[in-house]
CSV table of C-alpha atoms in Angstrom, one decimal:
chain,number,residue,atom,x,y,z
I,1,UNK,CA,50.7,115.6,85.2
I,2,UNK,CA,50.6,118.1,82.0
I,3,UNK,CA,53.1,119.0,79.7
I,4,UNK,CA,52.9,123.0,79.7
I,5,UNK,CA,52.7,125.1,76.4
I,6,UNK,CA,55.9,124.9,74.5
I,7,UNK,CA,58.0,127.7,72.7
I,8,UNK,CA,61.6,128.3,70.6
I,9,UNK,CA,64.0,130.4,71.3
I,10,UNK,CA,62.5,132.9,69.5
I,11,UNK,CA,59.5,133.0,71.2
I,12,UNK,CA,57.3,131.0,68.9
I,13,UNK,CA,54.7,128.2,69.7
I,14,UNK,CA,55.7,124.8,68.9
I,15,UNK,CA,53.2,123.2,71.3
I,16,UNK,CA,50.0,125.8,72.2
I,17,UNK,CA,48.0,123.2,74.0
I,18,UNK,CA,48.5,121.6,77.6
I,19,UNK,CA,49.1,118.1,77.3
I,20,UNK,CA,47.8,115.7,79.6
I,21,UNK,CA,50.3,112.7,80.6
I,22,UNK,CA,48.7,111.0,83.7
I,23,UNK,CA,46.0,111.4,85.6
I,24,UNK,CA,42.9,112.5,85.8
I,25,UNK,CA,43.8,115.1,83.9
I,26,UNK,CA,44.4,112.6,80.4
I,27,UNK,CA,41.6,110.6,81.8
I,28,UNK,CA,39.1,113.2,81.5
I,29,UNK,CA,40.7,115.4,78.7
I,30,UNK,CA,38.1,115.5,76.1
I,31,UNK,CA,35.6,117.2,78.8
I,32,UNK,CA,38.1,119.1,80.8
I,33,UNK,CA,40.3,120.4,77.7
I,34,UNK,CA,37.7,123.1,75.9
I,35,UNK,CA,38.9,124.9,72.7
I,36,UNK,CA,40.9,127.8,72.8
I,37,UNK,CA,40.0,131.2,71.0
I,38,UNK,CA,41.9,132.9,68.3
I,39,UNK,CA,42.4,137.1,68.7
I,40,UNK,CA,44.0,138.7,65.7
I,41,UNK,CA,46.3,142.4,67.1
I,42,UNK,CA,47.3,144.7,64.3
I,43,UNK,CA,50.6,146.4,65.6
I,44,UNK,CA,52.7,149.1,64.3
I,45,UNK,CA,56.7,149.2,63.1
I,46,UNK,CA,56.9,150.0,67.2
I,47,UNK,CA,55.3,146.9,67.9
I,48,UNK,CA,52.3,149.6,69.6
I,49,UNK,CA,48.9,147.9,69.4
I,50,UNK,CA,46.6,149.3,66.6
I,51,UNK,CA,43.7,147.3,66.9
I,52,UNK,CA,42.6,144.2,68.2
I,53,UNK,CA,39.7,141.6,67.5
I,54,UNK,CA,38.0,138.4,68.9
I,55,UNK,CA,37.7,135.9,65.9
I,56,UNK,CA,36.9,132.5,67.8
I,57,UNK,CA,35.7,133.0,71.2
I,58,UNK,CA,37.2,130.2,74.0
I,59,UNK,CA,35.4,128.0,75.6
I,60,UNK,CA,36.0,126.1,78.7
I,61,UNK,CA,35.6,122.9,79.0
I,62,UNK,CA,33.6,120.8,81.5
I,63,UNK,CA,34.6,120.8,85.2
I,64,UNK,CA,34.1,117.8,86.5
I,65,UNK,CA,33.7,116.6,90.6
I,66,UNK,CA,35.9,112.9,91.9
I,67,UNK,CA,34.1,111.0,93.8
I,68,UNK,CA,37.7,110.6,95.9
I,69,UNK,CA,37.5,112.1,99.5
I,70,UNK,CA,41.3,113.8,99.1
I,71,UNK,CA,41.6,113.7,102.7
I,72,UNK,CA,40.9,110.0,102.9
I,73,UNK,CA,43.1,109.3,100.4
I,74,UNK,CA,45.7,111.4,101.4
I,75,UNK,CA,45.5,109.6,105.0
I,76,UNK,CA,45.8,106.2,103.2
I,77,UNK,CA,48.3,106.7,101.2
I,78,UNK,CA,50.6,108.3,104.4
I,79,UNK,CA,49.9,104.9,106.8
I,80,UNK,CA,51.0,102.9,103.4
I,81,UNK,CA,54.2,104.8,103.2
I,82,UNK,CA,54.9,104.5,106.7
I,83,UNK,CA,54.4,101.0,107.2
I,84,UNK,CA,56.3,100.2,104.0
I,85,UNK,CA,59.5,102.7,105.3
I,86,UNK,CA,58.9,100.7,108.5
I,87,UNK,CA,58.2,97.3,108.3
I,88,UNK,CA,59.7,97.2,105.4
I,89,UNK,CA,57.2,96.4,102.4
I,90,UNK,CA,58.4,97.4,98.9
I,91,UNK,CA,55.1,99.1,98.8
I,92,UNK,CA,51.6,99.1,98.6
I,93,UNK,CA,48.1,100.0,97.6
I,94,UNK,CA,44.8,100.3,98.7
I,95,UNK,CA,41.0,101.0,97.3
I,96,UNK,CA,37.6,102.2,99.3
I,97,UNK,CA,34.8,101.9,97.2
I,98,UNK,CA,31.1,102.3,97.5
I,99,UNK,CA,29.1,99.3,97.4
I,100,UNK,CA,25.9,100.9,96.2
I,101,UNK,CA,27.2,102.4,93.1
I,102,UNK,CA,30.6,101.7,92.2
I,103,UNK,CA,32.0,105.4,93.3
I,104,UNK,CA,35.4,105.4,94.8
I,105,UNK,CA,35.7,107.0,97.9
I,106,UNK,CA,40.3,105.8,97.9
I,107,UNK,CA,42.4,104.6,95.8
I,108,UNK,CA,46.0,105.0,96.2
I,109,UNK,CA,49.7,103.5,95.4
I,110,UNK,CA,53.1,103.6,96.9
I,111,UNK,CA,55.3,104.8,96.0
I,112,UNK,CA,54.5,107.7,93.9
I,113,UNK,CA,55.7,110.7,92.0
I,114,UNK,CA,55.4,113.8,92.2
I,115,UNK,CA,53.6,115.2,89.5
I,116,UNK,CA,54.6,118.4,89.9
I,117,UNK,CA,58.4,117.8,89.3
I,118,UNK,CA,57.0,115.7,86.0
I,119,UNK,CA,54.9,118.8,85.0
I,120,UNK,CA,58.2,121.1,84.9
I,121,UNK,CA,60.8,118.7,84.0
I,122,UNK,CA,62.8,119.7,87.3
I,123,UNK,CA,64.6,119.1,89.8
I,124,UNK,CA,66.0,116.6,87.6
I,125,UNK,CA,67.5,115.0,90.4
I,126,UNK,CA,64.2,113.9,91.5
I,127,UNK,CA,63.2,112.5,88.1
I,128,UNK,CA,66.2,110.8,88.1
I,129,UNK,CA,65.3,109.2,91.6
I,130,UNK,CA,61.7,108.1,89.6
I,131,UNK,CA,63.6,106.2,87.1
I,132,UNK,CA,66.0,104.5,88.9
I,133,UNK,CA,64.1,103.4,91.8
I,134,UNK,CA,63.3,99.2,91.9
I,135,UNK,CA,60.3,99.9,93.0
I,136,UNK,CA,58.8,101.6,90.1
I,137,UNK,CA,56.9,105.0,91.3
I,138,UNK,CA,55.7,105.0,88.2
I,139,UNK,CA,53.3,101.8,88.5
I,140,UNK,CA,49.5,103.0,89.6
I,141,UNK,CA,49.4,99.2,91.8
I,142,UNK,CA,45.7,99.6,92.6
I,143,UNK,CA,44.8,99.3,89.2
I,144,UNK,CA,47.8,97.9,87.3
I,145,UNK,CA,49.7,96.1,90.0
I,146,UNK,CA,49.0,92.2,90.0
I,147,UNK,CA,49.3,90.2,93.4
I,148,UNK,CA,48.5,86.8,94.4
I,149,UNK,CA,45.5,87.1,96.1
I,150,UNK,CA,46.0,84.4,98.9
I,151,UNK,CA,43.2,83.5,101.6
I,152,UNK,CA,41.1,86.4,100.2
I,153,UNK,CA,39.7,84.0,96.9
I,154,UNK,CA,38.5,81.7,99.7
I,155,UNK,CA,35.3,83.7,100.0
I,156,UNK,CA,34.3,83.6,96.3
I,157,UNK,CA,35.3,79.6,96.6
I,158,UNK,CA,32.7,79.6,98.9
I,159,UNK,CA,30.0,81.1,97.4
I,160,UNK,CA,30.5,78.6,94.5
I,161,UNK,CA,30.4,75.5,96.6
I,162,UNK,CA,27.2,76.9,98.2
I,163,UNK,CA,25.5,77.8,94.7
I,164,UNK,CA,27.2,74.2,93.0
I,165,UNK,CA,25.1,72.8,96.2
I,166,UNK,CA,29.0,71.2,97.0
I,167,UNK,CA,28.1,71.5,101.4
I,168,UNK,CA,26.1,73.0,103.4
I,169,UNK,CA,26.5,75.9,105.7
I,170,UNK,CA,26.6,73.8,109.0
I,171,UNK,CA,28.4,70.8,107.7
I,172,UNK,CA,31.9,70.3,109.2
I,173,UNK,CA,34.9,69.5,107.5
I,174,UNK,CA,37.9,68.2,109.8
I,175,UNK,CA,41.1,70.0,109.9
I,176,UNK,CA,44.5,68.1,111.3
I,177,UNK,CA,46.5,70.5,109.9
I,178,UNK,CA,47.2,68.5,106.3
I,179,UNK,CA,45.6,66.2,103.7
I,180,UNK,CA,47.3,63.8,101.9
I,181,UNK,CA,47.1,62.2,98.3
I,182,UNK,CA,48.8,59.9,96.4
I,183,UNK,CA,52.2,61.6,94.3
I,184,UNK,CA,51.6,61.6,90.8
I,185,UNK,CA,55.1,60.8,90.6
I,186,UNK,CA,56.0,58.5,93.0
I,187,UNK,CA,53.5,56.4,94.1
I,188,UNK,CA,55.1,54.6,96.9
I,189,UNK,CA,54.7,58.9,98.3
I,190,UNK,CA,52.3,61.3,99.1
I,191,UNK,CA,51.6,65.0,98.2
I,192,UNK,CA,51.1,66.7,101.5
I,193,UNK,CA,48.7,69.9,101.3
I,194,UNK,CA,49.3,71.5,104.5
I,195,UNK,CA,47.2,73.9,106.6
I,196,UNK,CA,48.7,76.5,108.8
I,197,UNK,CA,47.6,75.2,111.9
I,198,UNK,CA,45.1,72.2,113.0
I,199,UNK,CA,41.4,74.2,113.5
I,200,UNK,CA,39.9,70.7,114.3
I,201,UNK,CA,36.3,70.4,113.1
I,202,UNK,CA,35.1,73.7,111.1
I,203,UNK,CA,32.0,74.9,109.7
I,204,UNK,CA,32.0,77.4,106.5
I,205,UNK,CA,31.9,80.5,109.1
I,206,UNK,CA,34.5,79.1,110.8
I,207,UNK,CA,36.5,78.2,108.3
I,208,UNK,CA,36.5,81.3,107.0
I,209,UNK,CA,36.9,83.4,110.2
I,210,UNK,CA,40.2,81.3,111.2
I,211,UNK,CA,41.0,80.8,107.2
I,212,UNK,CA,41.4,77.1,107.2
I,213,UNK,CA,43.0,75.7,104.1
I,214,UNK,CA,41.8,72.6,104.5
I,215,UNK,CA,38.3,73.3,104.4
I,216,UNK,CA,38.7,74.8,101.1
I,217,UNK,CA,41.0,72.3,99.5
I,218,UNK,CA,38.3,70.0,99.9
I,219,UNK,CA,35.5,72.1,98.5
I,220,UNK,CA,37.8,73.6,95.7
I,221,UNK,CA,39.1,70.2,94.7
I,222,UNK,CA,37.5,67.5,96.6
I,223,UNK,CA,38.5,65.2,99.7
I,224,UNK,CA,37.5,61.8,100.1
I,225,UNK,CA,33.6,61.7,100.3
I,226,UNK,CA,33.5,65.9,99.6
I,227,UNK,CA,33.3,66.7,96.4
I,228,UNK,CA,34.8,70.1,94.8
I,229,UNK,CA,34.4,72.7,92.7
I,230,UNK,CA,37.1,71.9,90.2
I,231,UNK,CA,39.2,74.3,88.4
I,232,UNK,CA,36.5,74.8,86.0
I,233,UNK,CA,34.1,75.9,88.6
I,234,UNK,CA,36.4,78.0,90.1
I,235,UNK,CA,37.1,79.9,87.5
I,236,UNK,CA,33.9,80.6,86.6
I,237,UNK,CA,32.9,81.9,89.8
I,238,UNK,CA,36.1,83.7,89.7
I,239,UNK,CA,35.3,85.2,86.7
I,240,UNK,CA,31.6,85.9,87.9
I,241,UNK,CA,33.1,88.6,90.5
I,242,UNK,CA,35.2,90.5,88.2
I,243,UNK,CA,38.5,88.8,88.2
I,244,UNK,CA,40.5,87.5,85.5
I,245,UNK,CA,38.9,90.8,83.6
I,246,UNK,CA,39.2,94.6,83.6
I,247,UNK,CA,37.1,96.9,85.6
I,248,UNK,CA,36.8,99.6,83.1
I,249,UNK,CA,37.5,102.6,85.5
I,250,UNK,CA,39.6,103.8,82.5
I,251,UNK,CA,37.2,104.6,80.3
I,252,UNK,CA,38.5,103.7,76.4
I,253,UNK,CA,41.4,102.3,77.8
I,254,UNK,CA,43.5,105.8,77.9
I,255,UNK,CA,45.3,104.8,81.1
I,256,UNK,CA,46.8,101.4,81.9
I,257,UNK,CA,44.4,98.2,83.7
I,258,UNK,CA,45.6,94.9,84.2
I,259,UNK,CA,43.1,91.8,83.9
I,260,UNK,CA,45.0,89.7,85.9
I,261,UNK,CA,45.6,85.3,86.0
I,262,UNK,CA,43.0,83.0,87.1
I,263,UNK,CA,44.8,79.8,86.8
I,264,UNK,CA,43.4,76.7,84.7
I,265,UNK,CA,44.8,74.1,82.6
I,266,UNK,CA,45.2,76.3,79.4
I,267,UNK,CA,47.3,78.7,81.4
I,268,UNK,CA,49.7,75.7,82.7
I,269,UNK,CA,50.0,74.1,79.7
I,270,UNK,CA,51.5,77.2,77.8
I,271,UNK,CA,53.6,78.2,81.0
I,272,UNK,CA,54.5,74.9,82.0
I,273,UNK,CA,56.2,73.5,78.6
I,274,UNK,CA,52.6,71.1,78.2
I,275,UNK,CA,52.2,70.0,81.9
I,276,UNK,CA,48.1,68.4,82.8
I,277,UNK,CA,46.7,70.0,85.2
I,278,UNK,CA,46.6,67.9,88.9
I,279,UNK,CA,44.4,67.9,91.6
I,280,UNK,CA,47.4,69.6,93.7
I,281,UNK,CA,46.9,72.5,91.1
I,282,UNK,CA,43.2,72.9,92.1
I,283,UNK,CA,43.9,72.8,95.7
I,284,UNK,CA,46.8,75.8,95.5
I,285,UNK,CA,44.2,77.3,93.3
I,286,UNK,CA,41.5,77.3,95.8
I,287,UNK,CA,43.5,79.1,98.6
I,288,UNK,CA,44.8,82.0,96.1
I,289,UNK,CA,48.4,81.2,95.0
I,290,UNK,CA,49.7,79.3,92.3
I,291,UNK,CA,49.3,81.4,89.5
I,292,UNK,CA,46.5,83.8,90.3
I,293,UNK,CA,47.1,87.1,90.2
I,294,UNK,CA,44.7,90.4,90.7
I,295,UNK,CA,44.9,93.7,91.4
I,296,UNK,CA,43.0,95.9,94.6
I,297,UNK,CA,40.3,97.1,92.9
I,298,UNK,CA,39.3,94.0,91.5
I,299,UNK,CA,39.4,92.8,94.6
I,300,UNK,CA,37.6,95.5,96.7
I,301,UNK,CA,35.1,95.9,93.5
I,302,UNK,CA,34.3,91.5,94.2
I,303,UNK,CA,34.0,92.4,97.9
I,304,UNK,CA,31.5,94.7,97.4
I,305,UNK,CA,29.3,92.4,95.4
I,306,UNK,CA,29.0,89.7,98.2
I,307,UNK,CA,28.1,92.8,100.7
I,308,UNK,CA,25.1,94.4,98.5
I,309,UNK,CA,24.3,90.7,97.7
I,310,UNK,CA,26.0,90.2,94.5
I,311,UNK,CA,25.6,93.6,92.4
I,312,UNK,CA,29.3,93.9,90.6
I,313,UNK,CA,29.5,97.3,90.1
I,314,UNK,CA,31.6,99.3,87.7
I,315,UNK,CA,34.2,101.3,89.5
I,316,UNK,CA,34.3,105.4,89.1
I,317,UNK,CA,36.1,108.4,89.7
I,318,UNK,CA,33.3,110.6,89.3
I,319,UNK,CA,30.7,111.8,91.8
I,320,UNK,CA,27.3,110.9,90.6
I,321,UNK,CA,27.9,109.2,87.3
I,322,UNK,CA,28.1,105.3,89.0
I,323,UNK,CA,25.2,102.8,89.1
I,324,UNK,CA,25.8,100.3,85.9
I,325,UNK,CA,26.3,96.7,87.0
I,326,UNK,CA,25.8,93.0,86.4
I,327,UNK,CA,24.7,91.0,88.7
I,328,UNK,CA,26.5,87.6,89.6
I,329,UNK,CA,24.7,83.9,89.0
I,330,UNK,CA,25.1,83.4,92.9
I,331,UNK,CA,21.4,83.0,94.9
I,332,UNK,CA,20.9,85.9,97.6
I,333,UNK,CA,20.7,83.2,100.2
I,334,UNK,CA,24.4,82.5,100.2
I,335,UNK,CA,25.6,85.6,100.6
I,336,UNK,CA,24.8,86.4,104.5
I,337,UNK,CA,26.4,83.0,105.4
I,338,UNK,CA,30.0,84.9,103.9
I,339,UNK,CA,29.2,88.0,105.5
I,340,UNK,CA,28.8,86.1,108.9
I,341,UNK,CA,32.5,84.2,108.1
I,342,UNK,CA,33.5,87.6,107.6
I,343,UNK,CA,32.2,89.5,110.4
I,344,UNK,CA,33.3,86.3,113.1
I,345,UNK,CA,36.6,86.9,111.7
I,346,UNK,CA,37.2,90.4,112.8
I,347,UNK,CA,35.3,89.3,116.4
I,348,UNK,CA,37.1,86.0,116.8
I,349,UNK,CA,39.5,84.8,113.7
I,350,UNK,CA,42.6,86.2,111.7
I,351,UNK,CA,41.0,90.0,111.2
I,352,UNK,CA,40.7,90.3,115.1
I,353,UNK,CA,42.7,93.8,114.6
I,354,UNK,CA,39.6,95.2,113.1
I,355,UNK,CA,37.6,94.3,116.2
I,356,UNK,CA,37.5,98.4,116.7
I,357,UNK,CA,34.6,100.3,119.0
I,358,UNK,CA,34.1,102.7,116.2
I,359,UNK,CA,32.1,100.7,113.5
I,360,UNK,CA,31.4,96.9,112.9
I,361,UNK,CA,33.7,95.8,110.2
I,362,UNK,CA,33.6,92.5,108.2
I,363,UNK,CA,37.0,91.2,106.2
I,364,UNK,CA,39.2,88.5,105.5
I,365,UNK,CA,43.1,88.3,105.6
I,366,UNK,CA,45.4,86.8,103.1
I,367,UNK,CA,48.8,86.1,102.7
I,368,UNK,CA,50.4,85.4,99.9
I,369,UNK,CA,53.9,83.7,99.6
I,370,UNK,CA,56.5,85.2,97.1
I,371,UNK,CA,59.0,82.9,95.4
I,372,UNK,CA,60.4,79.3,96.0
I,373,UNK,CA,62.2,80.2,98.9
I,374,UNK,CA,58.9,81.8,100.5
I,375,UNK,CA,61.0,84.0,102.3
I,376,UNK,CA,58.7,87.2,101.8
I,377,UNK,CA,55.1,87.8,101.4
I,378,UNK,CA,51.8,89.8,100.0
I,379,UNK,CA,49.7,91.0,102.9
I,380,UNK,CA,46.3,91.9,102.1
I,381,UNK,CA,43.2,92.3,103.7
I,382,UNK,CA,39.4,92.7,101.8
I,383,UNK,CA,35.9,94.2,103.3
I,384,UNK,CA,33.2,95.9,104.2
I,385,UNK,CA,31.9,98.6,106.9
I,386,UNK,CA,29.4,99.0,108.8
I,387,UNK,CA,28.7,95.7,108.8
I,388,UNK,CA,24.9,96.0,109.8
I,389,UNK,CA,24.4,98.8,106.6
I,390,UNK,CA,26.8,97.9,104.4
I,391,UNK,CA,28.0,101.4,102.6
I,392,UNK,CA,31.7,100.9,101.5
I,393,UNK,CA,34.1,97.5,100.5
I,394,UNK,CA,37.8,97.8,100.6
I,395,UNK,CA,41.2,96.0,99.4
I,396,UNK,CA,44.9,96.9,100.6
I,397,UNK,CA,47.8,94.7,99.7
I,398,UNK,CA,51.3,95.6,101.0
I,399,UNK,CA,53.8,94.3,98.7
I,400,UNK,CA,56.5,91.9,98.9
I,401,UNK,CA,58.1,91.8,102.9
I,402,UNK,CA,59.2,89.9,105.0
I,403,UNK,CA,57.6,86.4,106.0
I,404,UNK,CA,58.5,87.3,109.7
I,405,UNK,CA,56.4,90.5,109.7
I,406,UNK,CA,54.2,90.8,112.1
I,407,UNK,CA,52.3,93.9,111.0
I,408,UNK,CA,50.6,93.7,107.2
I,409,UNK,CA,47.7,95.5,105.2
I,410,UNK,CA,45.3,95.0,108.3
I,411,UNK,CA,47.2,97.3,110.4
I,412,UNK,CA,46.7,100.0,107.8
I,413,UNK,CA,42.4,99.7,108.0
I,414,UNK,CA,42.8,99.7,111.5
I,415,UNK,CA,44.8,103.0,111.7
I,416,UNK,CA,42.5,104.1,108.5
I,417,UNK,CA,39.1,103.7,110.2
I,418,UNK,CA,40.3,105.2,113.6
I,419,UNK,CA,41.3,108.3,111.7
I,420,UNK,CA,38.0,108.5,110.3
I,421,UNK,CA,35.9,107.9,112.8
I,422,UNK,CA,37.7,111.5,114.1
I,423,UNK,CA,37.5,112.9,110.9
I,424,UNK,CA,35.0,111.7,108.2
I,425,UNK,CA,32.6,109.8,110.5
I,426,UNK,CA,30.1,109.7,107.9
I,427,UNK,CA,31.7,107.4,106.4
I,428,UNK,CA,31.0,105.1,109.0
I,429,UNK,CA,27.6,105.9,109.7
C-alpha cells in the first residue's frame, strides 16, 4: 500500500511524493517511482494565470511485469481462506514457483489486509480489526512465517543418505511401528521413537510414499547395523537446499524474510540452559520437528531443486529477470529415486488426494505437531507438476488446527489444480 501526497490545512505540501509501505510497490520503488517535474505559474492579485513554464520535465519511472498469474493467486488465496473459516486453521500460505528459473507463478498469505483501507487511512473500523486480530493479517507467512516442516525434510534426509552412500535405493529397513534405545536418564528404561503406523519392510520409495518415520530415524541418526547421517550431516544437506538461510526475493532486504531454525547442538545448548545434544534429538530432527522451522518458499524453492535435478534457484517476482542459481553437492543419480517416492505417494501413499486425471503430480505430506499437548497441527504438503516434464514446485502450509482434522494443505492443491486445469491449463501442460 502507499501513503498519498500529504497537505495542511492551508493547502500546502508537507509530503509531495507517494510513499510506498508494502508491497510491490516499496519493493520495486526505485524503478517504479520516476522524478517528478517542477512548473513555475506567474499569477496576478486575482490569482488569474499570467504565464506558465516547464523548468524540470517528469519522468516516469520504469513499469515493470510480475511473474504472478493474479488469477492463480487470487484462486489460492480464496480455497486458503475457506478451508481456514472451515476447518478451522488460523491460517495459511502457499507458493507456485517455476522450477526452471526461479519465477513465481503464487504466492499468497492468510489472512490479509486490505491495502486499500491502509492506503486511505479508512474505514477505521477495519484497521482497527487489522490490529487487533491474533492472527496477525499483517504477517506475509509465505515469506516471513516459520513452520515446522514435519515429514516434508524427509526427502532432503534422503538425498543425503544416498549422496553419504548411508543405503541403497532397494535396501529395506523394517518398520514395527517403534524403535527403542536405551534412556539417557534412566537406564533400567527405554526412549521409544514411535512411527505412525507399522509399514513392515520398506524400501526408500516406499518409505517415502507412506512416510515412515522409522525408515528415516535410522538413516538420520542410525539404528543398530544402519548407520546415519548425524545432525551434522543433516544440516548440511539442509542447508544445501536453501534452508536455515534467506531466499533473497527481497532484494536489499526492503521487505521482511525469515531464515528460519535447522536444529544442531549449538542451537540446543543456548535454548536449552547447556543441554548435549542426544541421539533422540537427531531422530526428531530427521522427521522435521523439534526445533526446525522454515517458511513456504523455502520450502517450494528446495522442492524445485530435487525436480530440475538439484538447480536451487533464486526466487522472483518479476517476469523474465530469473535464472541465477547454485547448484546443490547432491549427484544427479539420486534425484529420480526421490521423484519416484514422490510420485508413488500421490498413486499409492499419504498424497493419494493428488491422484487427479488432469496432470501427474509428485509431493509429500507433512504434519507437524504444535505444543506439548499436541493437540493441533501444521499441515503442509510440497511438489512438483507434471511429473513426466517437470515445470512448476509448490509448498502450502495451513497453520495451526486441529489434530482431528481430516482435511489439511493437500486438499487445497487438489481444489488448486482442478481449477486450473479449467482455467490456466498451461500450466499443466
Amino acid at each position: 500500500y502507499v501513503s498519498y501526497p500529504l497537505k495542511d490545512d492551508f493547502g500546502v505540501y508537507y509530503q509531495e511524493e507517494f510513499i510506498p509501505k508494502a508491497g510491490i510497490e516499496k519493493l520495486y520503488n526505485n524503478r517504479l517511482n520516476g522524478n517528478s517535474g517542477l512548473k513555475i505559474v506567474e499569477t496576478d492579485a486575482l490569482m488569474e494565470v499570467k504565464s506558465e513554464s516547464i523548468t524540470v520535465p517528469p519522468n516516469d519511472g520504469e513499469n515493470i511485469i510480475l511473474s504472478i498469474d493474479a488469477n492463480v493467486q487470487s484462486k489460492m488465496y480464496e480455497f486458503i481462506e475457506e478451508l481456514s473459516n472451515e476447518a478451522p486453521f488460523d491460517g495459511g500460505a502457499g507458493v507456485i514457483m517455476d522450477i526452471n528459473n526461479g519465477e513465481i507463478l503464487s504466492m499468497t498469505s492468510f489472512p490479509e489486509y486490505n491495502s486499500q483501507v491502509l492506503s486511505d487511512g479508512e474505514p477505521r473500523e477495519d484497521i482497527l480489526e487489522y490490529t487487533q486480530n491474533k492472527n496477525n493479517p499483517y504477517l506475509n507467512r509465505a515469506t516471513s512465517g516459520l513452520y515446522t516442516p514435519g515429514s516434508t525434510v524427509k526427502l532432503f534426509v534422503s538425498l543425503g543418505a544416498l549422496n553419504e552412500k548411508l543405503i541403497t535405493p532397494e535396501k529395506q529397513i523394517l518398520s514395527t511401528g517403534s524403535i527403542s534405545i536405551p534412556n539417557p536418564y534412566f537406564p533400567d528404561k527405554e526412549s521409544i521413537f514411535v512411527d505412525w503406523k507399522e509399514h513392515g519392510l520398506v524400501n526408500m520409495r516406499d518409505a517415502i510414499a507412506v512416510s515412515s518415520n522409522v525408515y528415516f530415524y535410522e538413516i538420520g541418526g542410525g539404528f543398530g547395523d544402519q548407520e546415519g547421517l548425524g545432525i551434522k550431516n543433516i544440516e548440511k544437506y539442509m542447508r544445501m537446499f536453501g534452508f536455515g538461510e534467506k531466499t533473497d526475493v527481497y532484494p536489499d532486504e526492503i521487505l521482511e524474510e525469515k531464515s528460519g531454525v535447522i536444529p544442531n547442538q549449538e542451537w540446543k545448548e543456548e535454548n536449552f540452559d547447556g543441554e548435549q545434544w542426544r541421539i533422540g534429538d537427531t531422530y526428531h530432527t530427521a522427521i522435521g520437528q523439534y526445533g526446525f522451522q522454515v517458511t513456504a518458499l523455502q520450502l517450494a524453492r528446495a522442492v524445485g531443486a530435487i525436480a530440475n535435478g538439484g538447480r536451487l534457484y533464486k526466487p522472483t517476482l518479476l517476469l523474465g529477470e530469473g535464472g541465477q542459481s547454485d547448484r546443490a553437492s547432491v549427484r544427479k543419480k539420486y534425484y529420480p529415486v526421490v521423484r519416484e517416492g514422490m510420485r508413488q505417494a500421490v498413486t499409492d501413499g499419504t498424497a493419494k488426494g493428488l491422484y487427479i486425471p488432469q496432470v501427474k503430480v509428485a509431493a509429500k505430506t507433512g504434519t507437524a505437531q504444535l505444543g506439548t499437548t499436541k493437540t493441533y497441527v501444521n499441515s503442509l504438503v510440497v511438489g512438483f507438476f507434471p511429473y513426466d516434464n517437470p515445470k512448476y514446485a509448490f509448498a502450502v502450509i495451513m497453520e495451526k488446527g486441529k489434530q482431528s482434522n481430516t482435511i489439511g494443505a493437500l486438499y487445497i492443491m487438489r481444489q488448486l489444480l482442478e481449477w486450473m486445469a479449467e482455467n490456466t491449463p498451461e500450466y499443466l501442460e
